[in-house]
JSON list of C-alpha atoms in Angstrom, two decimals:
[
{"chain": "O", "resi": 1, "resn": "MET", "atom": "CA", "xyz": [155.67, 167.60, 70.85]},
{"chain": "O", "resi": 2, "resn": "ALA", "atom": "CA", "xyz": [152.92, 166.02, 72.74]},
{"chain": "O", "resi": 3, "resn": "ASP", "atom": "CA", "xyz": [153.65, 164.04, 76.12]},
{"chain": "O", "resi": 4, "resn": "THR", "atom": "CA", "xyz": [154.61, 160.79, 75.40]},
{"chain": "O", "resi": 5, "resn": "LYS", "atom": "CA", "xyz": [155.08, 159.63, 78.85]},
{"chain": "O", "resi": 6, "resn": "LEU", "atom": "CA", "xyz": [152.54, 156.75, 79.92]},
{"chain": "O", "resi": 7, "resn": "THR", "atom": "CA", "xyz": [150.80, 157.77, 83.39]},
{"chain": "O", "resi": 8, "resn": "GLN", "atom": "CA", "xyz": [148.55, 154.64, 83.90]},
{"chain": "O", "resi": 9, "resn": "ALA", "atom": "CA", "xyz": [148.01, 151.27, 82.75]},
{"chain": "O", "resi": 10, "resn": "ARG", "atom": "CA", "xyz": [145.74, 151.34, 79.50]},
{"chain": "O", "resi": 11, "resn": "TRP", "atom": "CA", "xyz": [144.30, 148.84, 76.91]},
{"chain": "O", "resi": 12, "resn": "THR", "atom": "CA", "xyz": [146.66, 149.24, 74.22]},
{"chain": "O", "resi": 13, "resn": "HIS", "atom": "CA", "xyz": [146.11, 146.72, 71.49]},
{"chain": "O", "resi": 14, "resn": "VAL", "atom": "CA", "xyz": [145.12, 143.37, 69.98]},
{"chain": "O", "resi": 15, "resn": "ALA", "atom": "CA", "xyz": [147.05, 141.38, 68.26]},
{"chain": "O", "resi": 16, "resn": "LEU", "atom": "CA", "xyz": [146.46, 138.84, 65.37]},
{"chain": "O", "resi": 17, "resn": "PRO", "atom": "CA", "xyz": [148.51, 136.32, 63.58]},
{"chain": "O", "resi": 18, "resn": "SER", "atom": "CA", "xyz": [148.26, 136.60, 59.83]},
{"chain": "O", "resi": 19, "resn": "GLY", "atom": "CA", "xyz": [149.25, 134.41, 57.03]},
{"chain": "O", "resi": 20, "resn": "ASP", "atom": "CA", "xyz": [149.68, 137.37, 54.66]},
{"chain": "O", "resi": 21, "resn": "LEU", "atom": "CA", "xyz": [150.56, 140.62, 56.10]},
{"chain": "O", "resi": 22, "resn": "ASP", "atom": "CA", "xyz": [150.25, 142.60, 52.96]},
{"chain": "O", "resi": 23, "resn": "LYS", "atom": "CA", "xyz": [146.78, 141.07, 52.07]},
{"chain": "O", "resi": 24, "resn": "SER", "atom": "CA", "xyz": [145.56, 141.78, 55.82]},
{"chain": "O", "resi": 25, "resn": "ILE", "atom": "CA", "xyz": [146.75, 145.56, 55.60]},
{"chain": "O", "resi": 26, "resn": "GLU", "atom": "CA", "xyz": [144.72, 145.78, 52.15]},
{"chain": "O", "resi": 27, "resn": "PHE", "atom": "CA", "xyz": [141.79, 144.41, 53.77]},
{"chain": "O", "resi": 28, "resn": "TYR", "atom": "CA", "xyz": [141.89, 146.31, 57.01]},
{"chain": "O", "resi": 29, "resn": "THR", "atom": "CA", "xyz": [142.70, 149.89, 54.84]},
{"chain": "O", "resi": 30, "resn": "SER", "atom": "CA", "xyz": [140.05, 149.02, 52.29]},
{"chain": "O", "resi": 31, "resn": "LEU", "atom": "CA", "xyz": [137.04, 147.99, 54.35]},
{"chain": "O", "resi": 32, "resn": "THR", "atom": "CA", "xyz": [137.90, 149.94, 57.97]},
{"chain": "O", "resi": 33, "resn": "PRO", "atom": "CA", "xyz": [138.79, 153.45, 58.92]},
{"chain": "O", "resi": 34, "resn": "LEU", "atom": "CA", "xyz": [142.36, 151.94, 59.92]},
{"chain": "O", "resi": 35, "resn": "VAL", "atom": "CA", "xyz": [145.72, 152.97, 58.68]},
{"chain": "O", "resi": 36, "resn": "VAL", "atom": "CA", "xyz": [149.12, 151.74, 59.07]},
{"chain": "O", "resi": 37, "resn": "LEU", "atom": "CA", "xyz": [151.06, 153.67, 61.60]},
{"chain": "O", "resi": 38, "resn": "GLU", "atom": "CA", "xyz": [154.06, 151.17, 61.50]},
{"chain": "O", "resi": 39, "resn": "ARG", "atom": "CA", "xyz": [155.44, 147.91, 60.19]},
{"chain": "O", "resi": 40, "resn": "PHE", "atom": "CA", "xyz": [158.23, 145.99, 61.60]},
{"chain": "O", "resi": 41, "resn": "SER", "atom": "CA", "xyz": [160.35, 143.15, 60.20]},
{"chain": "O", "resi": 42, "resn": "ASP", "atom": "CA", "xyz": [162.97, 140.80, 62.06]},
{"chain": "O", "resi": 43, "resn": "ALA", "atom": "CA", "xyz": [164.59, 137.48, 61.50]},
{"chain": "O", "resi": 44, "resn": "ASP", "atom": "CA", "xyz": [161.07, 135.68, 63.07]},
{"chain": "O", "resi": 45, "resn": "GLY", "atom": "CA", "xyz": [158.81, 137.67, 60.61]},
{"chain": "O", "resi": 46, "resn": "GLN", "atom": "CA", "xyz": [157.21, 140.95, 59.81]},
{"chain": "O", "resi": 47, "resn": "SER", "atom": "CA", "xyz": [154.21, 143.01, 61.48]},
{"chain": "O", "resi": 48, "resn": "ALA", "atom": "CA", "xyz": [152.41, 145.72, 61.57]},
{"chain": "O", "resi": 49, "resn": "TRP", "atom": "CA", "xyz": [150.36, 148.21, 63.95]},
{"chain": "O", "resi": 50, "resn": "LEU", "atom": "CA", "xyz": [146.87, 149.65, 62.50]},
{"chain": "O", "resi": 51, "resn": "SER", "atom": "CA", "xyz": [144.96, 152.36, 64.24]},
{"chain": "O", "resi": 52, "resn": "HIS", "atom": "CA", "xyz": [142.86, 155.45, 63.61]},
{"chain": "O", "resi": 53, "resn": "ASP", "atom": "CA", "xyz": [144.96, 157.87, 61.66]},
{"chain": "O", "resi": 54, "resn": "LYS", "atom": "CA", "xyz": [146.37, 160.65, 64.09]},
{"chain": "O", "resi": 55, "resn": "GLN", "atom": "CA", "xyz": [144.45, 159.00, 67.07]},
{"chain": "O", "resi": 56, "resn": "VAL", "atom": "CA", "xyz": [146.49, 160.65, 69.80]},
{"chain": "O", "resi": 57, "resn": "ASP", "atom": "CA", "xyz": [144.24, 161.04, 73.09]},
{"chain": "O", "resi": 58, "resn": "SER", "atom": "CA", "xyz": [143.48, 157.34, 73.58]},
{"chain": "O", "resi": 59, "resn": "PRO", "atom": "CA", "xyz": [145.65, 155.14, 71.00]},
{"chain": "O", "resi": 60, "resn": "PHE", "atom": "CA", "xyz": [144.66, 151.62, 70.59]},
{"chain": "O", "resi": 61, "resn": "VAL", "atom": "CA", "xyz": [146.24, 149.61, 67.82]},
{"chain": "O", "resi": 62, "resn": "LEU", "atom": "CA", "xyz": [145.29, 146.48, 66.20]},
{"chain": "O", "resi": 63, "resn": "VAL", "atom": "CA", "xyz": [148.77, 144.38, 65.87]},
{"chain": "O", "resi": 64, "resn": "LEU", "atom": "CA", "xyz": [148.93, 142.23, 63.12]},
{"chain": "O", "resi": 65, "resn": "VAL", "atom": "CA", "xyz": [152.10, 139.35, 62.80]},
{"chain": "O", "resi": 66, "resn": "ASP", "atom": "CA", "xyz": [153.06, 137.24, 60.27]},
{"chain": "O", "resi": 67, "resn": "PHE", "atom": "CA", "xyz": [155.81, 135.03, 61.53]},
{"chain": "O", "resi": 68, "resn": "ASN", "atom": "CA", "xyz": [157.95, 133.27, 58.62]},
{"chain": "O", "resi": 69, "resn": "LYS", "atom": "CA", "xyz": [156.95, 129.68, 60.20]},
{"chain": "O", "resi": 70, "resn": "ASP", "atom": "CA", "xyz": [153.28, 130.26, 59.53]},
{"chain": "O", "resi": 71, "resn": "HIS", "atom": "CA", "xyz": [153.20, 132.49, 56.29]},
{"chain": "O", "resi": 72, "resn": "GLY", "atom": "CA", "xyz": [150.58, 131.45, 53.77]},
{"chain": "O", "resi": 73, "resn": "GLY", "atom": "CA", "xyz": [147.91, 129.65, 56.02]},
{"chain": "O", "resi": 74, "resn": "ARG", "atom": "CA", "xyz": [144.88, 130.82, 57.76]},
{"chain": "O", "resi": 75, "resn": "HIS", "atom": "CA", "xyz": [145.21, 131.84, 61.30]},
{"chain": "O", "resi": 76, "resn": "GLY", "atom": "CA", "xyz": [141.85, 133.18, 62.30]},
{"chain": "O", "resi": 77, "resn": "GLN", "atom": "CA", "xyz": [141.34, 133.36, 65.74]},
{"chain": "O", "resi": 78, "resn": "LEU", "atom": "CA", "xyz": [138.21, 135.76, 66.26]},
{"chain": "O", "resi": 79, "resn": "THR", "atom": "CA", "xyz": [135.48, 133.12, 64.81]},
{"chain": "O", "resi": 80, "resn": "PRO", "atom": "CA", "xyz": [132.71, 132.00, 64.69]},
{"chain": "O", "resi": 81, "resn": "PHE", "atom": "CA", "xyz": [131.04, 134.73, 66.91]},
{"chain": "O", "resi": 82, "resn": "ALA", "atom": "CA", "xyz": [134.18, 136.26, 68.74]},
{"chain": "O", "resi": 83, "resn": "HIS", "atom": "CA", "xyz": [135.08, 139.60, 66.50]},
{"chain": "O", "resi": 84, "resn": "ILE", "atom": "CA", "xyz": [136.36, 143.10, 66.53]},
{"chain": "O", "resi": 85, "resn": "GLY", "atom": "CA", "xyz": [134.03, 145.77, 66.49]},
{"chain": "O", "resi": 86, "resn": "ILE", "atom": "CA", "xyz": [133.70, 148.92, 64.22]},
{"chain": "O", "resi": 87, "resn": "GLU", "atom": "CA", "xyz": [131.05, 151.50, 64.70]},
{"chain": "O", "resi": 88, "resn": "VAL", "atom": "CA", "xyz": [130.00, 154.00, 62.34]},
{"chain": "O", "resi": 89, "resn": "PRO", "atom": "CA", "xyz": [128.32, 157.10, 62.18]},
{"chain": "O", "resi": 90, "resn": "ASN", "atom": "CA", "xyz": [125.48, 156.25, 59.36]},
{"chain": "O", "resi": 91, "resn": "ARG", "atom": "CA", "xyz": [123.63, 153.34, 58.49]},
{"chain": "O", "resi": 92, "resn": "GLU", "atom": "CA", "xyz": [124.62, 154.26, 54.90]},
{"chain": "O", "resi": 93, "resn": "ASP", "atom": "CA", "xyz": [127.91, 153.30, 55.85]},
{"chain": "O", "resi": 94, "resn": "VAL", "atom": "CA", "xyz": [127.39, 149.77, 56.82]},
{"chain": "O", "resi": 95, "resn": "ASP", "atom": "CA", "xyz": [125.41, 149.04, 53.38]},
{"chain": "O", "resi": 96, "resn": "ALA", "atom": "CA", "xyz": [128.31, 150.94, 51.72]},
{"chain": "O", "resi": 97, "resn": "ILE", "atom": "CA", "xyz": [131.06, 148.90, 53.20]},
{"chain": "O", "resi": 98, "resn": "ALA", "atom": "CA", "xyz": [128.95, 145.56, 52.88]},
{"chain": "O", "resi": 99, "resn": "ALA", "atom": "CA", "xyz": [128.81, 146.14, 49.35]},
{"chain": "O", "resi": 100, "resn": "GLN", "atom": "CA", "xyz": [132.20, 146.50, 48.95]},
{"chain": "O", "resi": 101, "resn": "ALA", "atom": "CA", "xyz": [133.01, 143.45, 51.14]},
{"chain": "O", "resi": 102, "resn": "ARG", "atom": "CA", "xyz": [130.35, 141.51, 49.26]},
{"chain": "O", "resi": 103, "resn": "GLU", "atom": "CA", "xyz": [132.57, 142.47, 46.19]},
{"chain": "O", "resi": 104, "resn": "MET", "atom": "CA", "xyz": [135.70, 141.47, 47.49]},
{"chain": "O", "resi": 105, "resn": "GLY", "atom": "CA", "xyz": [134.42, 138.14, 48.65]},
{"chain": "O", "resi": 106, "resn": "ASN", "atom": "CA", "xyz": [134.67, 139.33, 52.23]},
{"chain": "O", "resi": 107, "resn": "LEU", "atom": "CA", "xyz": [131.23, 139.58, 53.58]},
{"chain": "O", "resi": 108, "resn": "HIS", "atom": "CA", "xyz": [130.36, 137.24, 56.18]},
{"chain": "O", "resi": 109, "resn": "TRP", "atom": "CA", "xyz": [126.71, 138.53, 57.32]},
{"chain": "O", "resi": 110, "resn": "GLU", "atom": "CA", "xyz": [124.56, 140.69, 55.52]},
{"chain": "O", "resi": 111, "resn": "PRO", "atom": "CA", "xyz": [123.42, 143.86, 57.13]},
{"chain": "O", "resi": 112, "resn": "GLN", "atom": "CA", "xyz": [120.66, 143.28, 59.12]},
{"chain": "O", "resi": 113, "resn": "ASP", "atom": "CA", "xyz": [118.82, 145.66, 61.80]},
{"chain": "O", "resi": 114, "resn": "ILE", "atom": "CA", "xyz": [119.02, 143.40, 65.25]},
{"chain": "O", "resi": 115, "resn": "GLY", "atom": "CA", "xyz": [117.88, 146.46, 67.27]},
{"chain": "O", "resi": 116, "resn": "GLY", "atom": "CA", "xyz": [118.28, 147.29, 71.02]},
{"chain": "O", "resi": 117, "resn": "GLN", "atom": "CA", "xyz": [121.89, 147.44, 71.95]},
{"chain": "O", "resi": 118, "resn": "VAL", "atom": "CA", "xyz": [123.28, 145.56, 68.74]},
{"chain": "O", "resi": 119, "resn": "GLY", "atom": "CA", "xyz": [121.89, 148.32, 66.17]},
{"chain": "O", "resi": 120, "resn": "TYR", "atom": "CA", "xyz": [121.98, 147.60, 62.52]},
{"chain": "O", "resi": 121, "resn": "VAL", "atom": "CA", "xyz": [125.10, 145.27, 61.56]},
{"chain": "O", "resi": 122, "resn": "CYS", "atom": "CA", "xyz": [127.03, 143.54, 59.17]},
{"chain": "O", "resi": 123, "resn": "ALA", "atom": "CA", "xyz": [130.08, 141.28, 59.29]},
{"chain": "O", "resi": 124, "resn": "LEU", "atom": "CA", "xyz": [133.16, 141.20, 57.32]},
{"chain": "O", "resi": 125, "resn": "LYS", "atom": "CA", "xyz": [136.02, 138.27, 57.10]},
{"chain": "O", "resi": 126, "resn": "ASP", "atom": "CA", "xyz": [139.37, 139.42, 57.18]},
{"chain": "O", "resi": 127, "resn": "PRO", "atom": "CA", "xyz": [141.97, 137.09, 54.84]},
{"chain": "O", "resi": 128, "resn": "ASP", "atom": "CA", "xyz": [142.64, 134.95, 57.91]},
{"chain": "O", "resi": 129, "resn": "GLY", "atom": "CA", "xyz": [138.96, 134.28, 58.72]},
{"chain": "O", "resi": 130, "resn": "ASN", "atom": "CA", "xyz": [138.23, 136.84, 61.88]},
{"chain": "O", "resi": 131, "resn": "VAL", "atom": "CA", "xyz": [135.16, 138.11, 62.12]},
{"chain": "O", "resi": 132, "resn": "ILE", "atom": "CA", "xyz": [135.08, 142.11, 61.94]},
{"chain": "O", "resi": 133, "resn": "GLU", "atom": "CA", "xyz": [131.79, 143.69, 63.04]},
{"chain": "O", "resi": 134, "resn": "ILE", "atom": "CA", "xyz": [130.54, 146.66, 61.25]},
{"chain": "O", "resi": 135, "resn": "SER", "atom": "CA", "xyz": [127.82, 148.47, 63.20]},
{"chain": "O", "resi": 136, "resn": "HIS", "atom": "CA", "xyz": [125.49, 151.90, 63.04]},
{"chain": "O", "resi": 137, "resn": "ASN", "atom": "CA", "xyz": [123.38, 152.73, 66.18]},
{"chain": "O", "resi": 138, "resn": "GLN", "atom": "CA", "xyz": [125.22, 150.45, 68.67]},
{"chain": "O", "resi": 139, "resn": "LYS", "atom": "CA", "xyz": [125.88, 153.49, 71.10]},
{"chain": "O", "resi": 140, "resn": "VAL", "atom": "CA", "xyz": [129.20, 152.17, 72.43]},
{"chain": "O", "resi": 141, "resn": "PHE", "atom": "CA", "xyz": [130.86, 155.53, 71.51]},
{"chain": "O", "resi": 142, "resn": "SER", "atom": "CA", "xyz": [127.91, 157.64, 72.79]},
{"chain": "O", "resi": 143, "resn": "THR", "atom": "CA", "xyz": [127.13, 155.50, 75.84]},
{"chain": "O", "resi": 144, "resn": "ILE", "atom": "CA", "xyz": [130.85, 155.91, 76.74]},
{"chain": "O", "resi": 145, "resn": "ARG", "atom": "CA", "xyz": [130.79, 159.74, 76.21]},
{"chain": "O", "resi": 146, "resn": "GLU", "atom": "CA", "xyz": [127.75, 159.93, 77.96]},
{"chain": "O", "resi": 147, "resn": "LYS", "atom": "CA", "xyz": [128.78, 158.11, 81.19]},
{"chain": "O", "resi": 148, "resn": "TRP", "atom": "CA", "xyz": [132.60, 159.00, 81.29]},
{"chain": "O", "resi": 149, "resn": "GLY", "atom": "CA", "xyz": [132.55, 162.51, 78.95]},
{"chain": "O", "resi": 150, "resn": "ASN", "atom": "CA", "xyz": [133.61, 165.67, 79.99]}
]
């Protein structure tokens, strides 16, 4: 069993309201690498924690909360530029995700090569209108590994 005790302060999650938790889960599990870690329900509504499958070393969670009093509305917080960024290993991954999002009616920005620290990107809109950026060659992952890696 892995040690589950937190030994230092860490950034663990981002929480967003959702007008329809099931639609949001379908969006994120279809168009991003996130999977459902846990689902919760109480008198105020329901929520879900999404993360990378079996992400143990540096857990980070997207918390989606569907409050009963707000169910059915659109609650986008990350718009027009604010966004969640997901980096993919191949340029073709951006194109494939954009094609699927276009078909689903969720494509926000067509794929484009911006260069520099931005790379090749497209953006999606989740069911609440939050912007999700999909990038290749943005180098966030590799820069962290180069600067702070083992």
